[in-house]
Short mmCIF file of C-alpha atoms and ligand atoms in Angstrom, two decimals:
data_model
loop_
_atom_site.label_atom_id
_atom_site.label_comp_id
_atom_site.label_asym_id
_atom_site.label_seq_id
_atom_site.Cartn_x
_atom_site.Cartn_y
_atom_site.Cartn_z
CA MET A 1 6.95 30.43 20.78
CA ASN A 2 7.04 30.45 25.40
CA ASN A 3 6.70 26.81 26.19
CA PRO A 4 6.01 26.34 30.37
CA GLN A 5 9.13 25.69 31.73
CA PRO A 6 9.17 22.36 34.30
CA ILE A 7 11.33 23.72 37.73
CA LEU A 8 14.44 21.11 37.71
CA PRO A 9 15.51 18.98 40.33
CA ALA A 10 18.71 19.76 41.94
CA SER A 11 20.11 16.62 42.10
CA THR A 12 23.25 15.77 40.37
CA ASN A 13 22.88 11.92 41.03
CA THR A 14 21.08 9.76 37.74
CA SER A 15 19.04 7.32 40.44
CA ASP A 16 17.23 10.60 41.50
CA TYR A 17 15.18 10.82 37.59
CA ALA A 18 13.11 8.52 36.31
CA ILE A 19 12.62 8.47 32.41
CA ALA A 20 9.16 8.33 30.66
CA THR A 21 7.25 7.10 27.35
CA ILE A 22 4.12 5.76 25.77
CA GLY A 23 4.35 2.02 25.66
CA SER A 24 4.31 2.38 22.07
CA HIS A 25 6.55 2.23 18.74
CA SER A 26 9.99 2.95 19.82
CA ALA A 27 9.37 2.32 23.75
CA LEU A 28 11.07 -1.14 24.30
CA GLN A 29 14.45 0.52 23.19
CA ILE A 30 13.90 3.91 25.49
CA LEU A 31 13.17 1.89 28.64
CA LYS A 32 15.53 -0.08 28.04
CA GLY A 33 18.38 2.26 27.46
CA ALA A 34 17.45 4.35 30.43
CA LYS A 35 17.62 1.24 33.26
CA ASP A 36 20.94 0.59 31.17
CA GLU A 37 22.09 4.08 32.12
CA GLY A 38 20.37 3.75 35.35
CA PHE A 39 17.33 5.88 35.35
CA HIS A 40 13.50 4.95 36.50
CA SER A 41 11.66 3.03 33.52
CA ILE A 42 8.34 4.03 33.33
CA ALA A 43 6.35 2.73 30.33
CA ILE A 44 2.61 4.78 30.32
CA CYS A 45 0.06 2.00 28.29
CA LYS A 46 -2.87 2.83 27.43
CA LYS A 47 -5.39 -0.01 28.66
CA GLY A 48 -4.50 -3.46 27.50
CA THR A 49 -1.49 -2.47 25.65
CA GLU A 50 1.59 -3.46 28.71
CA ARG A 51 1.94 -7.09 27.68
CA PRO A 52 5.34 -6.10 26.08
CA TYR A 53 6.71 -3.79 28.41
CA GLU A 54 6.05 -6.53 31.32
CA SER A 55 7.19 -9.63 29.11
CA TYR A 56 10.61 -8.23 28.38
CA GLY A 57 10.85 -6.35 31.59
CA VAL A 58 12.39 -2.77 30.86
CA ALA A 59 9.95 -0.57 32.86
CA ASP A 60 10.27 -0.67 36.53
CA GLU A 61 7.04 0.77 36.52
CA ILE A 62 4.10 0.98 34.03
CA ILE A 63 1.94 3.66 34.42
CA THR A 64 -1.82 2.83 32.85
CA VAL A 65 -4.43 5.43 31.32
CA ASP A 66 -7.62 4.33 29.16
CA ASP A 67 -7.17 6.78 26.50
CA TRP A 68 -4.47 9.44 25.19
CA ASP A 69 -7.16 12.37 26.15
CA ASN A 70 -6.58 10.95 29.86
CA TRP A 71 -3.08 12.23 29.58
CA ASP A 72 -4.24 15.59 32.60
CA ASP A 73 -2.56 17.32 35.49
CA LEU A 74 -2.78 14.13 37.09
CA LEU A 75 -0.61 11.79 34.99
CA GLU A 76 1.67 14.94 34.62
CA GLU A 77 2.06 15.39 38.33
CA GLN A 78 3.19 12.17 39.08
CA LEU A 79 5.62 12.58 36.51
CA ILE A 80 7.09 15.56 38.25
CA LYS A 81 6.75 13.87 41.65
CA LYS A 82 9.11 11.74 39.92
CA ASN A 83 11.84 14.09 38.26
CA ALA A 84 10.21 12.23 35.13
CA ILE A 85 11.80 12.89 31.87
CA VAL A 86 9.61 12.57 28.90
CA ILE A 87 11.01 10.94 25.54
CA PRO A 88 8.52 11.27 22.43
CA HIS A 89 8.68 9.26 20.00
CA GLY A 90 6.58 9.17 16.39
CA SER A 91 3.46 8.20 18.34
CA PHE A 92 3.69 10.00 21.30
CA ILE A 93 3.17 13.22 19.18
CA ALA A 94 1.04 11.70 17.10
CA TYR A 95 -1.31 10.87 20.29
CA MET A 96 -0.77 13.64 22.34
CA GLY A 97 -1.13 16.83 19.19
CA HIS A 98 1.48 19.00 19.01
CA GLU A 99 -0.11 21.40 21.27
CA ARG A 100 -0.54 19.37 24.21
CA VAL A 101 3.19 18.70 24.00
CA ARG A 102 3.82 22.06 23.77
CA LYS A 103 2.18 22.95 26.97
CA MET A 104 3.07 20.05 28.74
CA LYS A 105 4.99 21.76 32.55
CA ALA A 106 6.90 17.43 33.14
CA MET A 107 10.60 17.75 32.18
CA TYR A 108 10.38 16.46 27.93
CA TYR A 109 13.72 16.03 25.97
CA GLY A 110 13.52 17.80 23.21
CA THR A 111 12.91 21.31 21.17
CA LYS A 112 9.77 22.10 21.45
CA ASP A 113 9.90 24.96 19.01
CA ILE A 114 10.87 22.65 16.00
CA LEU A 115 7.77 21.23 16.18
CA ARG A 116 6.30 23.96 13.94
CA TRP A 117 9.16 23.09 11.19
CA GLU A 118 8.79 20.14 11.20
CA SER A 119 5.06 18.98 11.23
CA ASP A 120 5.14 22.14 8.26
CA ARG A 121 5.66 20.65 4.93
CA SER A 122 6.55 24.35 3.49
CA LEU A 123 8.70 25.16 6.93
CA GLU A 124 9.87 22.00 6.42
CA ARG A 125 11.54 22.56 2.91
CA GLN A 126 12.88 26.18 3.34
CA TRP A 127 14.58 24.25 6.31
CA LEU A 128 16.18 21.48 4.29
CA GLU A 129 16.27 23.45 1.82
CA LYS A 130 18.76 25.88 3.70
CA SER A 131 20.95 23.04 4.92
CA GLY A 132 21.45 22.65 1.32
CA LEU A 133 19.87 19.03 0.57
CA LYS A 134 18.28 18.20 -3.22
CA LEU A 135 14.83 17.72 -2.29
CA PRO A 136 11.79 16.26 -4.63
CA ARG A 137 10.65 18.91 -6.98
CA VAL A 138 6.99 20.26 -5.63
CA LEU A 139 4.81 21.35 -8.57
CA ASN A 140 2.08 24.04 -8.07
CA SER A 141 -0.43 22.41 -10.05
CA PRO A 142 -1.28 19.24 -11.39
CA GLU A 143 -0.62 21.26 -15.17
CA GLU A 144 3.24 21.58 -14.38
CA ILE A 145 3.24 17.35 -14.51
CA ASP A 146 6.01 16.56 -17.27
CA LYS A 147 7.43 13.96 -15.81
CA PRO A 148 6.07 10.96 -12.96
CA VAL A 149 5.33 12.73 -9.71
CA ILE A 150 4.54 10.95 -6.73
CA VAL A 151 0.33 12.43 -5.18
CA LYS A 152 0.46 12.98 -1.35
CA PHE A 153 -2.83 13.62 0.04
CA HIS A 154 -2.70 15.49 3.42
CA GLY A 155 -3.12 13.07 6.25
CA ALA A 156 -2.88 9.70 4.32
CA GLN A 157 -2.58 7.26 6.65
CA GLY A 158 0.81 4.91 5.51
CA GLY A 159 0.37 6.98 2.41
CA PHE A 160 -3.00 5.41 1.29
CA GLY A 161 -4.58 6.49 -1.67
CA TYR A 162 -0.81 8.24 -3.03
CA PHE A 163 -0.28 7.53 -6.27
CA ILE A 164 1.96 8.01 -9.62
CA ALA A 165 0.83 10.46 -12.22
CA LYS A 166 3.35 11.00 -15.14
CA SER A 167 0.58 13.87 -16.71
CA PRO A 168 -2.15 16.07 -15.87
CA GLU A 169 -4.75 14.12 -18.25
CA GLN A 170 -3.85 10.34 -15.77
CA PHE A 171 -4.07 12.88 -12.15
CA HIS A 172 -7.25 13.95 -13.38
CA GLU A 173 -8.68 10.38 -14.41
CA VAL A 174 -7.01 8.59 -11.08
CA LYS A 175 -8.26 12.37 -8.62
CA ASP A 176 -11.38 12.50 -10.89
CA ARG A 177 -12.55 8.69 -10.56
CA LYS A 178 -10.62 7.42 -7.41
CA TYR A 179 -10.88 11.29 -4.89
CA PRO A 180 -12.99 13.53 -6.26
CA ASP A 181 -13.72 14.84 -2.65
CA GLN A 182 -9.71 15.06 -0.94
CA ASN A 183 -8.52 18.37 -2.58
CA ASP A 184 -5.47 19.02 0.18
CA PHE A 185 -2.70 16.82 -1.76
CA ALA A 186 0.78 17.16 -2.10
CA LEU A 187 2.95 16.51 -6.10
CA GLN A 188 5.99 16.04 -5.72
CA GLU A 189 8.59 14.30 -8.24
CA TYR A 190 8.75 10.91 -8.07
CA ILE A 191 12.44 10.02 -7.35
CA VAL A 192 13.93 6.53 -8.54
CA GLY A 193 15.48 4.70 -6.55
CA VAL A 194 15.94 2.99 -3.55
CA PRO A 195 14.11 4.34 -0.19
CA LEU A 196 17.02 4.80 2.44
CA TYR A 197 16.62 6.37 6.34
CA ALA A 198 19.74 7.76 8.62
CA HIS A 199 19.14 7.97 11.72
CA TYR A 200 21.40 10.62 13.06
CA PHE A 201 22.45 11.41 17.10
CA TYR A 202 23.68 14.94 18.04
CA SER A 203 24.37 15.49 21.19
CA PRO A 204 24.40 19.65 22.57
CA ILE A 205 26.36 17.96 25.75
CA THR A 206 29.05 16.44 23.38
CA LYS A 207 28.88 18.73 20.63
CA GLU A 208 29.24 16.31 18.14
CA LEU A 209 26.77 14.01 15.27
CA GLU A 210 26.77 10.87 15.67
CA ILE A 211 25.45 8.61 12.62
CA MET A 212 23.56 5.54 15.10
CA SER A 213 22.41 3.69 11.81
CA PHE A 214 20.39 3.27 8.59
CA ASP A 215 17.24 1.20 7.54
CA LYS A 216 14.59 0.37 5.12
CA ARG A 217 10.83 -0.15 5.90
CA TYR A 218 8.85 -2.86 4.65
CA GLU A 219 5.64 -2.17 3.50
CA SER A 220 2.28 -3.54 2.58
CA ASN A 221 1.46 -3.41 0.01
CA ALA A 222 4.22 -1.12 -1.32
CA ASP A 223 6.85 -4.55 -0.51
CA SER A 224 4.95 -7.05 -2.39
CA ILE A 225 3.64 -5.89 -5.28
CA GLY A 226 6.75 -6.66 -7.02
CA ARG A 227 5.66 -10.60 -6.70
CA ILE A 228 2.80 -10.60 -8.77
CA LYS A 229 2.90 -10.17 -12.53
CA ALA A 230 2.45 -6.24 -14.01
CA GLU A 231 -0.94 -7.87 -15.83
CA ASP A 232 -2.27 -9.34 -12.52
CA GLN A 233 -1.68 -6.56 -10.36
CA LEU A 234 -3.65 -4.78 -13.45
CA ALA A 235 -6.49 -7.40 -13.31
CA ALA A 236 -6.63 -7.23 -9.84
CA LYS A 237 -6.80 -3.23 -9.42
CA ILE A 238 -4.63 -3.38 -6.55
CA HIS A 239 -3.93 0.20 -5.17
CA THR A 240 -0.60 0.75 -3.32
CA SER A 241 0.12 1.68 -0.27
CA TYR A 242 2.92 2.99 2.43
CA THR A 243 1.55 0.82 5.45
CA ILE A 244 5.02 0.36 7.66
CA VAL A 245 4.84 -3.21 8.99
CA GLY A 246 8.10 -3.68 10.35
CA ASN A 247 12.10 -2.20 9.28
CA ILE A 248 14.84 -3.81 7.56
CA PRO A 249 17.96 -2.45 8.79
CA ILE A 250 20.87 -1.72 6.14
CA VAL A 251 24.41 -1.03 5.58
CA VAL A 252 25.12 1.78 3.08
CA ARG A 253 28.44 2.28 1.22
CA GLU A 254 31.17 3.17 2.95
CA SER A 255 32.03 5.88 0.25
CA LEU A 256 28.52 7.72 0.92
CA LEU A 257 28.94 8.29 4.57
CA ASN A 258 31.02 11.32 4.06
CA GLN A 259 28.10 13.14 2.81
CA PHE A 260 25.60 12.15 4.66
CA PHE A 261 27.66 13.44 7.43
CA THR A 262 27.15 16.69 6.06
CA MET A 263 23.83 16.95 5.59
CA GLY A 264 23.43 16.46 8.99
CA ASP A 265 25.27 18.89 9.74
CA ASN A 266 23.58 21.41 7.86
CA VAL A 267 20.18 20.61 9.15
CA VAL A 268 21.65 20.65 12.44
CA LYS A 269 23.11 24.13 12.21
CA VAL A 270 20.24 25.51 10.11
CA SER A 271 18.09 24.31 13.19
CA GLN A 272 20.08 26.36 14.85
CA GLU A 273 19.31 29.59 12.73
CA LEU A 274 15.78 29.13 12.93
CA CYS A 275 14.58 28.43 16.49
CA GLY A 276 17.66 28.41 18.36
CA ASP A 277 20.89 30.51 19.91
CA SER A 278 23.56 30.12 16.50
CA GLU A 279 25.75 32.05 18.68
CA THR A 280 25.79 29.50 21.67
CA GLY A 281 24.46 26.50 19.60
CA LYS A 282 21.30 26.04 22.05
CA GLY A 283 18.43 25.35 21.64
CA GLY A 284 17.68 24.22 17.50
CA LEU A 285 17.17 20.27 16.66
CA PHE A 286 18.99 18.15 19.24
CA GLY A 287 19.19 13.70 19.85
CA PRO A 288 18.12 11.72 17.51
CA PHE A 289 16.79 12.47 13.88
CA CYS A 290 15.76 10.73 10.58
CA LEU A 291 16.62 12.04 7.28
CA GLU A 292 14.33 10.38 5.17
CA CYS A 293 16.02 9.77 1.53
CA ILE A 294 16.04 8.30 -1.06
CA VAL A 295 19.09 7.50 -3.31
CA THR A 296 19.53 7.56 -7.38
CA ARG A 297 21.68 4.67 -9.78
CA LYS A 298 23.50 7.92 -9.99
CA LEU A 299 24.09 7.72 -6.34
CA GLU A 300 22.18 10.94 -6.16
CA ILE A 301 20.64 11.71 -2.64
CA TYR A 302 16.70 13.72 -2.25
CA CYS A 303 15.46 13.77 0.93
CA PHE A 304 12.07 13.42 1.15
CA GLU A 305 11.06 14.34 4.51
CA ILE A 306 12.71 15.26 8.62
CA SER A 307 12.05 13.56 11.85
CA ALA A 308 13.27 15.79 14.44
CA ARG A 309 12.86 12.82 17.25
CA ILE A 310 13.92 8.74 17.48
CA VAL A 311 12.41 6.51 14.84
CA ALA A 312 11.03 3.53 14.48
CA GLY A 313 14.03 2.34 12.39
CA THR A 314 16.02 2.93 14.90
CA ASN A 315 14.48 -0.92 16.40
CA PRO A 316 16.77 -3.44 14.40
CA PHE A 317 19.54 -1.92 16.66
CA ILE A 318 18.87 -2.45 20.41
CA GLU A 319 22.27 -4.12 20.58
CA GLY A 320 23.68 -1.44 18.75
CA SER A 321 24.38 -1.28 14.78
CA PRO A 322 27.93 -1.39 13.07
CA TYR A 323 28.16 2.01 13.72
CA THR A 324 27.63 2.27 16.87
CA ALA A 325 29.50 -0.88 17.44
CA LEU A 326 32.77 1.52 15.75
CA LYS A 327 32.55 3.94 18.77
CA TYR A 328 31.22 2.15 21.72
CA SER A 329 32.95 -0.73 23.69
CA GLU A 330 29.18 -1.13 24.43
CA PRO A 331 25.94 -2.08 23.16
CA MET A 332 24.26 1.11 21.79
CA SER A 333 20.94 1.72 20.76
CA THR A 334 19.35 4.93 19.84
CA GLY A 335 17.04 4.89 22.92
CA ARG A 336 20.49 3.78 25.42
CA ARG A 337 22.33 7.15 23.72
CA ILE A 338 19.47 9.15 25.16
CA ALA A 339 19.15 8.38 28.34
CA ARG A 340 23.55 8.96 28.11
CA ASP A 341 23.16 12.71 27.59
CA ILE A 342 21.19 13.23 29.51
CA LYS A 343 22.68 11.19 32.46
CA MET A 344 25.86 13.53 30.97
CA ALA A 345 23.81 16.30 31.44
CA ILE A 346 22.21 15.70 35.01
CA GLU A 347 26.09 15.35 36.04
CA GLN A 348 27.05 18.49 34.36
CA GLY A 349 24.65 20.47 35.59
CA LYS A 350 23.71 21.31 32.34
CA LEU A 351 20.08 19.94 32.18
CA GLU A 352 18.32 22.94 30.93
CA ASP A 353 20.39 22.42 27.53
CA ILE A 354 18.75 19.32 26.33
CA LEU A 355 14.92 20.06 27.77
CA GLY A 356 12.21 21.80 25.19
P1 ATP B 401 5.42 9.28 7.33
O1 ATP B 401 4.37 8.14 8.47
O2 ATP B 401 6.81 8.91 7.34
O3 ATP B 401 4.68 10.79 7.21
P2 ATP B 401 4.13 8.98 5.24
O4 ATP B 401 3.26 7.27 5.57
O5 ATP B 401 3.14 9.65 5.12
O6 ATP B 401 4.88 8.46 6.05
P3 ATP B 401 6.13 9.14 3.08
O7 ATP B 401 7.31 8.96 3.70
O8 ATP B 401 5.94 10.67 2.72
O9 ATP B 401 3.90 8.70 3.77
O10 ATP B 401 5.67 8.12 1.73
C1 ATP B 401 5.65 7.28 1.51
C2 ATP B 401 6.70 6.21 0.33
O11 ATP B 401 6.80 6.48 -0.42
C3 ATP B 401 7.82 5.98 1.35
O12 ATP B 401 8.38 4.13 0.95
C4 ATP B 401 8.79 6.43 0.36
O13 ATP B 401 10.28 5.38 -0.05
C5 ATP B 401 7.67 6.96 -0.87
N1 ATP B 401 8.15 8.22 -1.71
C6 ATP B 401 7.25 9.70 -1.08
N2 ATP B 401 8.29 10.40 -1.22
C7 ATP B 401 8.95 10.14 -2.45
C8 ATP B 401 9.35 10.76 -3.41
N3 ATP B 401 8.81 12.56 -3.76
N4 ATP B 401 9.99 9.80 -4.20
C9 ATP B 401 9.74 8.51 -4.66
N5 ATP B 401 9.45 7.81 -3.65
C10 ATP B 401 9.08 8.93 -2.16
#
């Protein structure tokens, strides 16, 4: 896929560059990390959302837009003039949409081609399967349901409407009664275990894979339903939703770490075969990414999704995590790690290796 190629500045001095991102999601740590590494930091905020970026002093500059539809050539020209490198995060992709991200002319951190592999359910599955990860089984039709499945409606905000069914009859009963018009859904084996989100960083500069941290999500109302008796849940007709309210840090059993490293290595290696150059190791997945997993009581790790960029689960670790404390002698958030890699790329004249 041919994406517009930015014109790269010749300077090898970090202070001639800026790091910019949309003010939301994980922007606080991205901007703070940028400043810590000597960059000019720019928050692009929708009018009325500037307060945290002003209050915490992480943005050297705030650019305000009325709406994300106003992200236009003029704004990009401003960014290009400032030698700004744009860092994508989850909300960035959601607000901008894949097509606009692909067409961006400003310097963009990461591989744009990976968006296609991550956003299409069947391509994502091919990628993860090829990487040897254990995935929940996917059923082709409700008639195949022979054990509990999670029914995921496409575009369900915060997992609202996801439900569990353990037989074809139960599926049809709930679906026909509550979601008669929604027919775009996936049926995934329901894995009984604990959710665990593994945050990685792969540097195309050092060629090293790092585990930055782990989190679990604090979801409303899934994380509070257990506070009332099952019979009260039924009486009150409470429907489970998975709206993310915050993130909780986790340290995993040390004996699981080796497996998590192998999983991360394989996902990176296969991504280079899919949309990079496996000989030179260029392209493919790099920078921060997350494997969204469920770990069972037999300590089997099932991965149900990959996020090919910084996830908000890294936000508790602005001062670093127990894992980055082992590796670095200074606080190393994922945001700062991004800035550090960009800085190394600039200083070594390898900027094109980290831009998509
Ligand atoms: P995202 O923003 O990451 O796309 P989402 O709101 O679309 O999230 P998922 O992350 O797919 O939803 O899942 C929501 C919740 O359902 C999570 O808490 C996850 O732990 C749980 N879940 C998802 N798939 C499975 C599965 N196969 N087995 C058990 N639980 C699952």
